[in-house]
mmCIF file of C-alpha atoms in Angstrom:
data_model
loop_
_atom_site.group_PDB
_atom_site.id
_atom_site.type_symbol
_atom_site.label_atom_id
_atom_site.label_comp_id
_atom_site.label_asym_id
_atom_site.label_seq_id
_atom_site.Cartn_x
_atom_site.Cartn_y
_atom_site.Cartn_z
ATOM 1 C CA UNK A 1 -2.841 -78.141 47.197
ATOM 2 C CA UNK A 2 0.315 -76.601 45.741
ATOM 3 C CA UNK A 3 0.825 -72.776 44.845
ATOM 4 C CA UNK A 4 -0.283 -72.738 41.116
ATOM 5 C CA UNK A 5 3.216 -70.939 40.102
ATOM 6 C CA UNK A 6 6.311 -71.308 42.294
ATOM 7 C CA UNK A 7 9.433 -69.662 41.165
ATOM 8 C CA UNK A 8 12.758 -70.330 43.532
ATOM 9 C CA UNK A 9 16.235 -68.772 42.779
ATOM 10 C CA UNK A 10 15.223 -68.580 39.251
ATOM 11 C CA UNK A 11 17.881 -67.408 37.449
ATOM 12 C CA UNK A 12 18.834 -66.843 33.429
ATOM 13 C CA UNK A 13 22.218 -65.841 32.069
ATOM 14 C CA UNK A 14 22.260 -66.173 28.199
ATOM 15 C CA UNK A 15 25.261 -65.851 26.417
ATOM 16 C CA UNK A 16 28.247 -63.421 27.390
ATOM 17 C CA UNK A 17 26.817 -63.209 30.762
ATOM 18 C CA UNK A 18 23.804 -61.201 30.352
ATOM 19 C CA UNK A 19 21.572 -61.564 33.118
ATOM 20 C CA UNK A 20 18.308 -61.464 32.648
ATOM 21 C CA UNK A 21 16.889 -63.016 35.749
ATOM 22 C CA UNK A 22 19.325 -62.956 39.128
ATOM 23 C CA UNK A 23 17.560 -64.909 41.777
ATOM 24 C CA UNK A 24 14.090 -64.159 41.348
ATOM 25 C CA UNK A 25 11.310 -65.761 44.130
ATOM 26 C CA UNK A 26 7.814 -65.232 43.966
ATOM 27 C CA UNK A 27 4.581 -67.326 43.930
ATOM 28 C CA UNK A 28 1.420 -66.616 42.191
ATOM 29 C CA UNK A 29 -1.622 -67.859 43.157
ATOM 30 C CA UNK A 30 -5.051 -69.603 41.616
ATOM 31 C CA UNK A 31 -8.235 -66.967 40.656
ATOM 32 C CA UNK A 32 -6.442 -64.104 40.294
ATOM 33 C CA UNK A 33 -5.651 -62.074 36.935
ATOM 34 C CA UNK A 34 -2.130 -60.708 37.947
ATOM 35 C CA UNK A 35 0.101 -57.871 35.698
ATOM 36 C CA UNK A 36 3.521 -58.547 35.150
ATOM 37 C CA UNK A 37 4.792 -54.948 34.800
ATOM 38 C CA UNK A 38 8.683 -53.647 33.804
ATOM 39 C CA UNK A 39 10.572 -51.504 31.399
ATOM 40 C CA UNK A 40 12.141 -53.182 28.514
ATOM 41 C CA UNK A 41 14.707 -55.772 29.055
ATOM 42 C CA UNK A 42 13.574 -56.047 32.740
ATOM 43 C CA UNK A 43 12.811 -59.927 32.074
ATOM 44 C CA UNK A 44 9.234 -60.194 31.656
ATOM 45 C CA UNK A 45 9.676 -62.638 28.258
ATOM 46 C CA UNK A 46 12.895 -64.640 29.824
ATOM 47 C CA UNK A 47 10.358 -65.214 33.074
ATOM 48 C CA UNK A 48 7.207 -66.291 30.807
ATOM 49 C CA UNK A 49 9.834 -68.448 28.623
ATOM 50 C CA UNK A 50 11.190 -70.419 31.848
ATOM 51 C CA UNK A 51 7.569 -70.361 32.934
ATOM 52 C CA UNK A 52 6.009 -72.381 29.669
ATOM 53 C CA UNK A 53 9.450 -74.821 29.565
ATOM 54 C CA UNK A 54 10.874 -72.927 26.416
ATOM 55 C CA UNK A 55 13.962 -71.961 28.187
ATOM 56 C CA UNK A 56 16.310 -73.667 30.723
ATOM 57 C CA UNK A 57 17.317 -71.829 33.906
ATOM 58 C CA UNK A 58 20.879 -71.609 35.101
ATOM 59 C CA UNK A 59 19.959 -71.555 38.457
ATOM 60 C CA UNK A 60 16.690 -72.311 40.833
ATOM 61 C CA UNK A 61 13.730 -74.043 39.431
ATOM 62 C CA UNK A 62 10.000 -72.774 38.398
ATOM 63 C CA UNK A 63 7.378 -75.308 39.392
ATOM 64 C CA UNK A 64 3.513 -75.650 38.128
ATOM 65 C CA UNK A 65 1.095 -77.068 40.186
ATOM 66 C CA UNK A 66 4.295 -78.321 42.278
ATOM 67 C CA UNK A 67 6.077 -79.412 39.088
ATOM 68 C CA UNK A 68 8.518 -78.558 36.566
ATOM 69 C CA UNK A 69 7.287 -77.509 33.434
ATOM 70 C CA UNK A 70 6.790 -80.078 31.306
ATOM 71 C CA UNK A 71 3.609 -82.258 28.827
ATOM 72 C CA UNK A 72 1.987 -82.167 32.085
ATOM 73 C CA UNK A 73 2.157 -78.436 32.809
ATOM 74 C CA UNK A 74 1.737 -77.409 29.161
ATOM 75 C CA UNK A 75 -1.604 -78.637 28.954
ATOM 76 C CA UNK A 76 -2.927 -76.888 31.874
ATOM 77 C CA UNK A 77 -1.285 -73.630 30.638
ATOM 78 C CA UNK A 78 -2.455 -71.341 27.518
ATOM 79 C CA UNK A 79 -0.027 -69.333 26.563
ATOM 80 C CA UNK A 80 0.160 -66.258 23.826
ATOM 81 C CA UNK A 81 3.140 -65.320 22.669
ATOM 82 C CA UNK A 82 4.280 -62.194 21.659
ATOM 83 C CA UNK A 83 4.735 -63.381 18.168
ATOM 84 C CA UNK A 84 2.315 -64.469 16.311
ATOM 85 C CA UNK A 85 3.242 -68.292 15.107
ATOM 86 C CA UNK A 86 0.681 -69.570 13.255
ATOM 87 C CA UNK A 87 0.733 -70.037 9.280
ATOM 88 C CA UNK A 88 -0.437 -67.349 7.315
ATOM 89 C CA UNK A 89 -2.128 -69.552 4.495
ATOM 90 C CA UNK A 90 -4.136 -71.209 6.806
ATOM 91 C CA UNK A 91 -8.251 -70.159 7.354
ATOM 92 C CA UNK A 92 -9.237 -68.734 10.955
ATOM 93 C CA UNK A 93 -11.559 -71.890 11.100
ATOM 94 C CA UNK A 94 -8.338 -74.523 10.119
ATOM 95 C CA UNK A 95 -6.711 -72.772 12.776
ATOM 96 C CA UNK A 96 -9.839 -73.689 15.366
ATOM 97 C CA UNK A 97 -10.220 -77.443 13.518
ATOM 98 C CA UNK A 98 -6.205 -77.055 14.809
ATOM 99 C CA UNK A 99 -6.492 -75.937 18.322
ATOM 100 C CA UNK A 100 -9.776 -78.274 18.734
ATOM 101 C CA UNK A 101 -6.897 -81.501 17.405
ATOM 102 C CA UNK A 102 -4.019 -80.189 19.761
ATOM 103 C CA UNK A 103 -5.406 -79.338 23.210
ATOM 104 C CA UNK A 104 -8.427 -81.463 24.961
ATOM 105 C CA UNK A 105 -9.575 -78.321 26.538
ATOM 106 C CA UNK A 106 -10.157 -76.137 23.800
ATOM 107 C CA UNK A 107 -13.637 -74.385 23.182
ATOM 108 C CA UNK A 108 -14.528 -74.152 19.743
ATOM 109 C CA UNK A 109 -18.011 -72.483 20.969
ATOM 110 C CA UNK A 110 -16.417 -70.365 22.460
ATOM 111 C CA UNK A 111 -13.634 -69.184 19.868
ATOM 112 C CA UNK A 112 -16.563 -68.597 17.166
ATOM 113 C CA UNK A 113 -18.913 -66.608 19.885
ATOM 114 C CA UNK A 114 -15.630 -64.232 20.433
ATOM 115 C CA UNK A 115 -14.659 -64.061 16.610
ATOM 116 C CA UNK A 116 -18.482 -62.938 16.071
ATOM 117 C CA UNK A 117 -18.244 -60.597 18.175
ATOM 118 C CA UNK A 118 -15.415 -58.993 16.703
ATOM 119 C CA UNK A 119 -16.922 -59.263 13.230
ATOM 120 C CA UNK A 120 -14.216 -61.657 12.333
ATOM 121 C CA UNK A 121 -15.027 -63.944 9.781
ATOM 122 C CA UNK A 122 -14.335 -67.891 9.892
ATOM 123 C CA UNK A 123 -13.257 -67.905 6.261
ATOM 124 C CA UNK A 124 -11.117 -65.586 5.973
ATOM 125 C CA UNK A 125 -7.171 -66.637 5.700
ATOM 126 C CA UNK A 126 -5.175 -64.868 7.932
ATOM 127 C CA UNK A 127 -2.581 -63.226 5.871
ATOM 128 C CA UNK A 128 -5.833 -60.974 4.591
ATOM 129 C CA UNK A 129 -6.255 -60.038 7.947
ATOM 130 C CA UNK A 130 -4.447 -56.967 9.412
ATOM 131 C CA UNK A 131 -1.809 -57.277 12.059
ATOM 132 C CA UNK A 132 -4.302 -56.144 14.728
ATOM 133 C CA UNK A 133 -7.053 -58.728 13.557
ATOM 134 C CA UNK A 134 -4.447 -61.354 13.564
ATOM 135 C CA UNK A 135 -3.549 -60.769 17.279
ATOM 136 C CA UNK A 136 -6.908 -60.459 18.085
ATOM 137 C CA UNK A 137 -7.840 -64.125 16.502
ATOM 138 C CA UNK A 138 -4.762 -65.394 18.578
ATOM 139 C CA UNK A 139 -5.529 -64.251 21.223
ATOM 140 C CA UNK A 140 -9.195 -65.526 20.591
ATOM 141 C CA UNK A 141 -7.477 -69.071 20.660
ATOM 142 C CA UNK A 142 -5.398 -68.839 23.530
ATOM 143 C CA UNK A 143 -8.720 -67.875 25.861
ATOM 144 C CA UNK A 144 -10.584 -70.390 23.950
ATOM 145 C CA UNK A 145 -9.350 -73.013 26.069
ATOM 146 C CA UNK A 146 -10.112 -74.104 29.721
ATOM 147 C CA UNK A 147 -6.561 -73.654 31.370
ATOM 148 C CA UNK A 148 -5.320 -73.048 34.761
ATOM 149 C CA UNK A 149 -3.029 -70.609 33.673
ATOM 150 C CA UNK A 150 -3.129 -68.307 31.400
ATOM 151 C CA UNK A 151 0.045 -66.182 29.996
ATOM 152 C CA UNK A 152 -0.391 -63.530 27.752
ATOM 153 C CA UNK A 153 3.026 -61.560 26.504
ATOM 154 C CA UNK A 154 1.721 -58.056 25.755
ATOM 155 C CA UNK A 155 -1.572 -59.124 24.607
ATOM 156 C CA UNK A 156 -2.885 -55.624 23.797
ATOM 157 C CA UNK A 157 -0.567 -53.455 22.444
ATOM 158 C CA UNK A 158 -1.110 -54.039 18.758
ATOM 159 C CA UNK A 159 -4.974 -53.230 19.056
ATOM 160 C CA UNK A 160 -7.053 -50.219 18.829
ATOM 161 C CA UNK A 161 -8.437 -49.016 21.765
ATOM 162 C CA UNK A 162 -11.802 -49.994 21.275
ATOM 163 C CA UNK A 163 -11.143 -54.323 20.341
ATOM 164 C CA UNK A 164 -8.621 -53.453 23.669
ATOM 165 C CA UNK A 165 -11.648 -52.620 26.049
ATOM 166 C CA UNK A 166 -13.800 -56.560 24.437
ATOM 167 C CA UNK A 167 -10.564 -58.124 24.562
ATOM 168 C CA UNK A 168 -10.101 -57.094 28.437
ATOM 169 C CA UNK A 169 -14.225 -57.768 28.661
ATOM 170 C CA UNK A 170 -13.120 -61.094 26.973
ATOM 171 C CA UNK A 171 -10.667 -61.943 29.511
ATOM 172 C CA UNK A 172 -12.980 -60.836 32.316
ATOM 173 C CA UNK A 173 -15.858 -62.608 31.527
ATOM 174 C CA UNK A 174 -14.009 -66.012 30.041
ATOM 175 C CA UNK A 175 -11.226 -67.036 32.338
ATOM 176 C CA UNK A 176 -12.766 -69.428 35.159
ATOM 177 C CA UNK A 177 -13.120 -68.813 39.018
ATOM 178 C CA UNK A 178 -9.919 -70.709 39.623
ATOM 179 C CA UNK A 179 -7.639 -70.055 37.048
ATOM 180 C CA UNK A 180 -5.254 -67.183 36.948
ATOM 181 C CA UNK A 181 -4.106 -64.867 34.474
ATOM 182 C CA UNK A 182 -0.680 -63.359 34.044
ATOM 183 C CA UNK A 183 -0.367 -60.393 31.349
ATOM 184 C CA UNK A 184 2.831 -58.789 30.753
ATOM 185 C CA UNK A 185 2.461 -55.097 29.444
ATOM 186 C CA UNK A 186 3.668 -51.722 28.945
ATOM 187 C CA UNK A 187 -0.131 -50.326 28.663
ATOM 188 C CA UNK A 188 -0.579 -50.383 32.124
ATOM 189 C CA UNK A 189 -3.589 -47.487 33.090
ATOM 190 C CA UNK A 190 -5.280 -49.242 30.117
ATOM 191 C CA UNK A 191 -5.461 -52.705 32.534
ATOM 192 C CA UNK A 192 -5.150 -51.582 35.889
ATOM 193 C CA UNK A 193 -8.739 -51.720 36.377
ATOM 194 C CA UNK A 194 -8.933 -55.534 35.448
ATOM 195 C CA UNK A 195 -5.702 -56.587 37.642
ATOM 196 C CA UNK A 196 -5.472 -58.202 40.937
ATOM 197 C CA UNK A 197 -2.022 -57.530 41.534
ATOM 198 C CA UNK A 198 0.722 -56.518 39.760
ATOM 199 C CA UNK A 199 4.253 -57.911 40.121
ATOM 200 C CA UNK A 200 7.162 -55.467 38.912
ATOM 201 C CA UNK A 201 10.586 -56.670 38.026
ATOM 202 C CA UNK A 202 13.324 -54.573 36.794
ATOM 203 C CA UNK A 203 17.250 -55.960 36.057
ATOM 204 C CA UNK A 204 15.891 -59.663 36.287
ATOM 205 C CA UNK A 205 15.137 -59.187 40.134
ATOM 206 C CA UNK A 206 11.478 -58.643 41.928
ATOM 207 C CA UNK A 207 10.836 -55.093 42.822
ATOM 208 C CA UNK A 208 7.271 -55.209 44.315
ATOM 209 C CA UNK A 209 4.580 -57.987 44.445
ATOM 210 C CA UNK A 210 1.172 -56.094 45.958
ATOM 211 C CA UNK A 211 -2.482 -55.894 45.004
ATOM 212 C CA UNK A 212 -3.530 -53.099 42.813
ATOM 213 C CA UNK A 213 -6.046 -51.820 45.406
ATOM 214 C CA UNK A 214 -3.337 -52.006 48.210
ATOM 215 C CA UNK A 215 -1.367 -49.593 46.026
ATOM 216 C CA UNK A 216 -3.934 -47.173 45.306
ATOM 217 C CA UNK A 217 -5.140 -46.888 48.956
ATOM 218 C CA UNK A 218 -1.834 -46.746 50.740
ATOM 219 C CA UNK A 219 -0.016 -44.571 47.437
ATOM 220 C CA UNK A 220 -3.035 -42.622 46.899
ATOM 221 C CA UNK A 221 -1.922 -43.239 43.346
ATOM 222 C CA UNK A 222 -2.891 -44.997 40.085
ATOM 223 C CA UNK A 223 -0.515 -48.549 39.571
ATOM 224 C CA UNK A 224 0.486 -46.543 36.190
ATOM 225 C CA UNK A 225 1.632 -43.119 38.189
ATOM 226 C CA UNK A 226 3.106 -45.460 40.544
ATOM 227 C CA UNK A 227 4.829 -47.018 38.078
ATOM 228 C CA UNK A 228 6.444 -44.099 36.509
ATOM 229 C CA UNK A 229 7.676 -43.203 40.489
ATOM 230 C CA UNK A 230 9.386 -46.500 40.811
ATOM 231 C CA UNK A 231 11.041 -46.509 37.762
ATOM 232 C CA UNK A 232 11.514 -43.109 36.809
ATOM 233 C CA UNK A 233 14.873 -42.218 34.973
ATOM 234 C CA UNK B 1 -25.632 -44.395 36.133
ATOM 235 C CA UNK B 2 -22.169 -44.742 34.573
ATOM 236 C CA UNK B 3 -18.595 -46.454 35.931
ATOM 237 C CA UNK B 4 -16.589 -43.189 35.765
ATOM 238 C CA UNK B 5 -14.204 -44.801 37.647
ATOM 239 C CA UNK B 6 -10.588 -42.608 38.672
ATOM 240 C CA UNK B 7 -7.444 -43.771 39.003
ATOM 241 C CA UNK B 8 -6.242 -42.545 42.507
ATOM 242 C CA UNK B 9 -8.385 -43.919 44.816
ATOM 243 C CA UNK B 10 -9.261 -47.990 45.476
ATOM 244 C CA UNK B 11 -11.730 -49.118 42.617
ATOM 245 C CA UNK B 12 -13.690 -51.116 45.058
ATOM 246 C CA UNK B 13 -15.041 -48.381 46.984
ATOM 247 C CA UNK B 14 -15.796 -45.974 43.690
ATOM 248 C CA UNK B 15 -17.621 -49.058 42.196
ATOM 249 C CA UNK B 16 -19.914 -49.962 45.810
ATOM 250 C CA UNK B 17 -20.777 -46.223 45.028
ATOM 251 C CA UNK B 18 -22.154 -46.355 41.314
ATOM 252 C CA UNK B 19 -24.043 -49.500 42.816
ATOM 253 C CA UNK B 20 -25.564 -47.713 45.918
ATOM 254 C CA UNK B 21 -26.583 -44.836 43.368
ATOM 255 C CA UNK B 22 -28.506 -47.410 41.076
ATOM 256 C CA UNK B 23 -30.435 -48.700 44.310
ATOM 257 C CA UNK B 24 -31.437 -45.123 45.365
ATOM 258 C CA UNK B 25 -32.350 -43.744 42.207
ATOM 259 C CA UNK B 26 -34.613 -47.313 41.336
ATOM 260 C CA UNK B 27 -32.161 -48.510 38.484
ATOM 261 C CA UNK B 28 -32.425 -51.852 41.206
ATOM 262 C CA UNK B 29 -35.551 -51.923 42.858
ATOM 263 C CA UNK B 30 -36.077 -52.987 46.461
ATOM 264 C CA UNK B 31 -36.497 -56.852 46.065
ATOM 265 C CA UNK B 32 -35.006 -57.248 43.384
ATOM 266 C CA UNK B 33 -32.249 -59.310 41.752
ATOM 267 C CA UNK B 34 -29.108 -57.062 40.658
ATOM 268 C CA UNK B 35 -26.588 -58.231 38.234
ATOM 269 C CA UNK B 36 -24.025 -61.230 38.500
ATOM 270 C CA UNK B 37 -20.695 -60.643 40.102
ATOM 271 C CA UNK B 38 -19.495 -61.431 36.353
ATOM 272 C CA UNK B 39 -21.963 -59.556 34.538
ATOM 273 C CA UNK B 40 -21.088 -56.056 36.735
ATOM 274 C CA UNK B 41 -17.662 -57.009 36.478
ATOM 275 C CA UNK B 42 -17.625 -57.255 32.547
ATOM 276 C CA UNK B 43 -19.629 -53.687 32.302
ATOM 277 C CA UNK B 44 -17.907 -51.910 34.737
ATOM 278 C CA UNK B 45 -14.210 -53.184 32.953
ATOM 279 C CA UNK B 46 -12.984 -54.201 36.394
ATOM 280 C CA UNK B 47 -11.528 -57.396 37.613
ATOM 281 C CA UNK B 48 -14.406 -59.719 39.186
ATOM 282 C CA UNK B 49 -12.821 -59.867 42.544
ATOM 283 C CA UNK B 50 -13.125 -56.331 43.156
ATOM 284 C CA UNK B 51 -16.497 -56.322 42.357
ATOM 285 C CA UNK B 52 -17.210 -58.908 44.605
ATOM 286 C CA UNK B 53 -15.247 -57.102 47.103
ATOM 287 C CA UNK B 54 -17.869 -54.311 46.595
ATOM 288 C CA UNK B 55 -20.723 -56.242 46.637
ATOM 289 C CA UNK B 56 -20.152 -57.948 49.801
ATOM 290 C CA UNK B 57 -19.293 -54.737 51.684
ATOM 291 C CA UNK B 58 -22.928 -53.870 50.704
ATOM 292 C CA UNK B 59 -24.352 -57.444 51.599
ATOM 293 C CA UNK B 60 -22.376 -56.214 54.890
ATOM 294 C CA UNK B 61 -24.400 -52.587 55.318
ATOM 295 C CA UNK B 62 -27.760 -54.675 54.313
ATOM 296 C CA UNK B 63 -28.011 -52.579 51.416
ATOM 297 C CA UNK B 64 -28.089 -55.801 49.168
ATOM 298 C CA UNK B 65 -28.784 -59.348 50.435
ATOM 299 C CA UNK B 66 -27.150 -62.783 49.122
ATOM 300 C CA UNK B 67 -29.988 -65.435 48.185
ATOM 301 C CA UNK B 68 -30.090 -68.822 49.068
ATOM 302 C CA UNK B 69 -29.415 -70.557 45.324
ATOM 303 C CA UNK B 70 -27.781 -67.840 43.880
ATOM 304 C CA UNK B 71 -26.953 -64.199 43.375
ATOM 305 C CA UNK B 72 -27.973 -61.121 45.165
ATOM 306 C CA UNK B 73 -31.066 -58.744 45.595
ATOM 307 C CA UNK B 74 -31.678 -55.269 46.761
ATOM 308 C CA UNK B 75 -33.195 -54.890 50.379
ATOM 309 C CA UNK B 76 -36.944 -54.478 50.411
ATOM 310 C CA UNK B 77 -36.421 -52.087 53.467
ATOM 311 C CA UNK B 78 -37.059 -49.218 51.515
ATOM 312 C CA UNK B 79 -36.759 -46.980 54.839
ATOM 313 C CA UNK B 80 -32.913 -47.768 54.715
ATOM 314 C CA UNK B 81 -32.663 -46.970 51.127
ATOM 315 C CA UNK B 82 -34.251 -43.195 52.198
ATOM 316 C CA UNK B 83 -31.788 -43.311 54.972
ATOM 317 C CA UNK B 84 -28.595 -43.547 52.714
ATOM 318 C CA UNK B 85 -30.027 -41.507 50.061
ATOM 319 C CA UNK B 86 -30.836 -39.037 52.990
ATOM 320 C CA UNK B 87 -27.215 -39.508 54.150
ATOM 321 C CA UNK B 88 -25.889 -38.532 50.502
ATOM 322 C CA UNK B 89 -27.256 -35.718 50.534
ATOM 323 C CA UNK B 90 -26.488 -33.990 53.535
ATOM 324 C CA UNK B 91 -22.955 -34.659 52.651
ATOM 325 C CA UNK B 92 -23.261 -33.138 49.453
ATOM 326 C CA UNK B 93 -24.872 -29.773 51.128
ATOM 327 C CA UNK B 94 -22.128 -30.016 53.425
ATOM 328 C CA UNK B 95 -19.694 -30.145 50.983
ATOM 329 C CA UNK B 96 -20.778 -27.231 49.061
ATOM 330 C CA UNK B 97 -21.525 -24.898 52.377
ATOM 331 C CA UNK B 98 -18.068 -25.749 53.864
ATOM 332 C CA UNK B 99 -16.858 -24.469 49.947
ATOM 333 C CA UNK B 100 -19.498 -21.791 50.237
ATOM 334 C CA UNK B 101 -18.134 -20.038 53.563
ATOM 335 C CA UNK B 102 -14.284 -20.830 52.504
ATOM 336 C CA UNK B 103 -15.376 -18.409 49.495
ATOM 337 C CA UNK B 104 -16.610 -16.247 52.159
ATOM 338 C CA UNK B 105 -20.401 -16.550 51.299
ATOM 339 C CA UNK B 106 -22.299 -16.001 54.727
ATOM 340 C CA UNK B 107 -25.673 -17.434 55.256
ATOM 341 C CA UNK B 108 -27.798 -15.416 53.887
ATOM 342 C CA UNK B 109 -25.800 -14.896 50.909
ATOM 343 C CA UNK B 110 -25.496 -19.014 50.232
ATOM 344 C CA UNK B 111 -29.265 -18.856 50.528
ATOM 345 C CA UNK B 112 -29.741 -16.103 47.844
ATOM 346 C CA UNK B 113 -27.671 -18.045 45.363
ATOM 347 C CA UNK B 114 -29.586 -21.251 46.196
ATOM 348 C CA UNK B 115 -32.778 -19.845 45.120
ATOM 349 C CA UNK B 116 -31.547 -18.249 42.192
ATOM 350 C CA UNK B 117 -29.710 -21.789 41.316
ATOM 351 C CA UNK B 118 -33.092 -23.342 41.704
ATOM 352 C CA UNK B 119 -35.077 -20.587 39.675
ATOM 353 C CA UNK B 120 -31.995 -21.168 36.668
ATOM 354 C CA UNK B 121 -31.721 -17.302 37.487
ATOM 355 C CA UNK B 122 -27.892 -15.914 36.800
#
């Protein structure tokens, strides 16, 4: 079987020749909830973009399951954005009648079970709901379904601390044995504990690709304190 | 027993801890079946293949044993349980005399204080 993510060369220059990936290589692999970790404008969004076939790379090639990204890759992968996109007039349970129409492996069980938990209520149109509530049903939707891959573009950071520590519970207890999880973030001591590994990039290129417990034993060091080391300014 | 887990040193290791801790102070009984990988995993707030790194490095010591159909259960050989908890605590009393004499408490002295500790004496 085929690494679940293989990225080769992969490079992105937008307009006026900003680079925002130069050359990048690195493969991820299945079962694993992985961090993908860098300041701003390192090329965390560019890599998740090329990664979910929303982008086209100048140079190198990103491949799913051994393929390009395409129908075929899309409906293995979940992604969140880190946008919202869905329409604020519609009801949260239009939105799961919507997911349930658009992608075979969607859970509805599952979505209502998680938007009970959070006290969310099915009726309830989602321009009434607070920015945080609305991330929080999104990202509901995105784990709702059974996918290989999961990417999540700063998932957390516009929820309280406490809907942070179900949402990571969420992600913990929901994603199966053999898919993996990528989540890009700033708010890293508030996921270490969850991670696997933890890939950093900074200026579009790989700096480090290690597990989190590798780090702490040889570092002595929290990923997060670590962090601020590597990329201190 | 709680998951006050810290930030500097491997999570693995801190979490076979809290789970040794629950064995010797009964939270799991000798015999009997101890949380899913999942389930610890989810309360503890720590990614499932750490825990189960934990967990087998316990199946390894015998401390816990993985059943035939499923999950895991705590040894029934209650001497080893006395044995770690025995172990535990003779590095905690070495821990505090080594702190003890680098005060410059002698013997006697450390003894003193121990009773009065025990008596809730100042």
């Amino acid at each position: 079987m085929s690494e679940l993510v293989e990225i080769r060369n992969l490079t992105k220059i937008y307009e006026k020749k900003k680079v925002a990936l130069d050359h990048l290589n690195l493969t991820i692999g299945r079962g694993k909830i992985i961090g993908l970790l860098g300041p701003n404008g390192s090329g965390k969004t560019t890599m998740i973009k090329l990664l979910n076939g929303l982008l086209v790379a100048s140079e190198g090639e990103v491949l799913i399951n051994g393929k390009a990204p395409g129908p075929e890759s899309k409906s293995i992968v979940s992604y969140l954005p880190e946008r919202t996109y869905f329409q604020n007039s519609m009801k949260v349970k239009e939105l799961i009648a919507y997911f349930s129409d658009f992608y075979q492996d969607f859970r509805p069980e599952r979505a209502k079970q998680m938007l009970a938990g959070l006290n969310i209520s099915e009726d309830a149109r989602l321009k009434t709901l607070s920015k945080g509530t609305r991330e929080k049903v999104q990202l509901i939707m995105v784990m709702s379904r059974n996918a290989q891959l999961y990417i999540l573009d700063e998932p957390i950071a516009g929820v309280d601390p406490a809907a942070r520590d179900y949402i990571l519970k969420t992600i913990i207890t929901n994603y199966n044995e053999n898919a993996t999880v990528i989540i890009s973030t700033h708010l890293i001591s508030d996921i270490e504990r969850v991670l696997d590994e933890v890939i950093f990039i900074r200026d579009g290129r790989l700096i480090l690709q290690e597990t989190v417990e590798e780090i702490r034993e040889k570092k002595g060091k929290s990923v997060d304190a670590y962090f601020r080391e590597v990329f201190a300014c | 027993m709680a998951w006050n887990l810290s930030s500097d040193r491997p999570i693995y290791a801190q979490i076979l801890e809290v789970i040794q801790l629950r064995i010797i102070v009964g939270q799991y009984k000798p015999g009997e079946k101890i949380p899913s990988v999942r389930e610890l995993a989810a309360e503890a707030g720590v990614n499932p293949n750490t825990m189960q790194k934990a967990l087998t490095e316990l199946e390894r010591s015998g401390l816990v044993m993985a059943q035939r159909t499923s999950g895991r259960m705590v040894t029934e050989n209650k001497e080893m349980i006395r044995e770690i908890r025995n172990q535990l605590a003779r590095e905690q009393v070495q821990e505090f005399v080594n702190k003890m004499k680098e005060l410059g408490f002698d013997r006697d002295e450390i003894v003193t204080l121990l009773k009065q500790a025990e008596g809730g004496e100042k």
